[in-house]
Amino acid sequence: MTGTYFDTVIQVEAWGAQRDVLDRCEEICAYYENLLSPSIETSEISEINRAQGSPVTVSDETAELLRLGIRYGELSGGRFDITIASASDLWDFKDNESGTLPDAQTLEEAVSHIDYRCIQIDGNTVTLTDPQAKIDLGGIAKGYIADQLKDYLKSAGIKHAMINLGGNVHTLGGRYDGTDFRIGIQKPFADGGTVLGTVSISDCSVVSSGDYERYFEKDGVIYHHILDPDTGYPVQNDLDQVTVISDRSVDGDALSTTCYVLGLEDGMKLLQGMEGIEAVFVTKDGAVHLSSEQVPFSGQP
């Protein structure tokens, strides 16, 4: 199955799956896009963003994902913030040639409305205590959807599958021949397909975040899509990329962004307290740093 959702090409390979199983995977992707995408006017996230502080009743799935987003806001000390939308809406990283910066004053005003703590959830009712706050789940939604796809495939009796949501890779079991999947980690800013190294995995997720994915260059400065919640400008630190290996893809999605924003030292510290989470950090000098000796990485650390 191949389709485009969340502005991302999504591929599902499931060994032994009938056509109806793959069709159901596509339906699942469409369902979550229509639920969670802030660019679809009828989505629940758009409804919350338009409500200007009025309560909005949402599905169990949206409430669950918002709670996860808040949890990662707390875990990161606000460095991961799903109310980043007021700032991210002012940037355009789709057109690498435009190189247009937001108005500084407008961006400063937008940043004053970034605070995940303004999201109040009571059962399935969501209220933004700041009427001008806006939610964007782009840093966590793809991982969540990958988990839902994996759960569905498992329930359908599939034993071997690979789910690829535009670089968010989730696997069900190993390869059909009994070997591990080998997932390539892209070399930052290199030509497409250039691999820095590979990780060998079975029945888990690999998610990468970095400054080379969506960006433009202006006056010798690279402006990328991972924004600092404190400034509204792209994060500036020692990293080009973070790849997280985890059981749940939603955790890998949120943590790859969180660790990127935190930088090498603080990102490493955060992961040390987490069981079953490993990571590959790539610094701007091209060096590879592994979170532990258990990382199944082949390359040049």
mmCIF file of N, CA, C and O in Angstrom, residues 84-93 107 136 225 227 232:
data_model
loop_
_atom_site.group_PDB
_atom_site.id
_atom_site.type_symbol
_atom_site.label_atom_id
_atom_site.label_comp_id
_atom_site.label_asym_id
_atom_site.label_seq_id
_atom_site.Cartn_x
_atom_site.Cartn_y
_atom_site.Cartn_z
ATOM 1 N N ILE A 84 2.826 24.792 19.361
ATOM 2 C CA ILE A 84 3.805 25.533 18.543
ATOM 3 C C ILE A 84 3.155 26.170 17.317
ATOM 4 O O ILE A 84 3.750 27.006 16.642
ATOM 5 N N ALA A 85 1.906 25.823 17.012
ATOM 6 C CA ALA A 85 1.278 26.201 15.738
ATOM 7 C C ALA A 85 1.214 27.706 15.500
ATOM 8 O O ALA A 85 1.330 28.160 14.357
ATOM 9 N N SER A 86 1.034 28.499 16.560
ATOM 10 C CA SER A 86 0.948 29.948 16.335
ATOM 11 C C SER A 86 2.223 30.477 15.696
ATOM 12 O O SER A 86 2.189 31.422 14.902
ATOM 13 N N ALA A 87 3.371 29.844 15.995
ATOM 14 C CA ALA A 87 4.639 30.232 15.373
ATOM 15 C C ALA A 87 4.878 29.493 14.062
ATOM 16 O O ALA A 87 5.254 30.101 13.051
ATOM 17 N N SER A 88 4.635 28.175 14.044
ATOM 18 C CA SER A 88 4.941 27.393 12.840
ATOM 19 C C SER A 88 4.078 27.809 11.653
ATOM 20 O O SER A 88 4.507 27.700 10.498
ATOM 21 N N ASP A 89 2.879 28.329 11.918
ATOM 22 C CA ASP A 89 2.003 28.801 10.837
ATOM 23 C C ASP A 89 2.602 29.993 10.088
ATOM 24 O O ASP A 89 2.193 30.295 8.960
ATOM 25 N N LEU A 90 3.552 30.674 10.703
ATOM 26 C CA LEU A 90 4.151 31.862 10.086
ATOM 27 C C LEU A 90 5.318 31.516 9.164
ATOM 28 O O LEU A 90 5.823 32.381 8.457
ATOM 29 N N TRP A 91 5.747 30.272 9.190
ATOM 30 C CA TRP A 91 6.889 29.829 8.372
ATOM 31 C C TRP A 91 6.409 28.985 7.196
ATOM 32 O O TRP A 91 5.390 28.314 7.280
ATOM 33 N N ASP A 92 7.187 28.995 6.115
ATOM 34 C CA ASP A 92 6.905 28.144 4.956
ATOM 35 C C ASP A 92 8.180 27.407 4.580
ATOM 36 O O ASP A 92 9.095 27.996 4.009
ATOM 37 N N PHE A 93 8.247 26.129 4.939
ATOM 38 C CA PHE A 93 9.432 25.331 4.623
ATOM 39 C C PHE A 93 9.193 24.402 3.429
ATOM 40 O O PHE A 93 10.065 23.622 3.076
ATOM 41 N N LEU A 107 6.108 37.314 15.039
ATOM 42 C CA LEU A 107 6.586 36.054 15.608
ATOM 43 C C LEU A 107 6.692 36.143 17.127
ATOM 44 O O LEU A 107 6.324 35.206 17.846
ATOM 45 N N ASP A 136 -0.605 21.928 17.029
ATOM 46 C CA ASP A 136 -0.085 21.233 15.847
ATOM 47 C C ASP A 136 0.588 19.957 16.348
ATOM 48 O O ASP A 136 1.566 20.017 17.104
ATOM 49 N N HIS A 225 12.652 23.389 10.021
ATOM 50 C CA HIS A 225 11.277 23.350 10.510
ATOM 51 C C HIS A 225 11.136 23.023 11.989
ATOM 52 O O HIS A 225 10.020 23.088 12.525
ATOM 53 N N LEU A 227 11.218 24.190 15.414
ATOM 54 C CA LEU A 227 11.255 25.520 16.018
ATOM 55 C C LEU A 227 11.469 25.460 17.526
ATOM 56 O O LEU A 227 11.016 24.535 18.197
ATOM 57 N N GLY A 232 10.409 30.908 18.644
ATOM 58 C CA GLY A 232 9.679 30.788 17.381
ATOM 59 C C GLY A 232 10.585 30.629 16.174
ATOM 60 O O GLY A 232 10.108 30.418 15.062
#
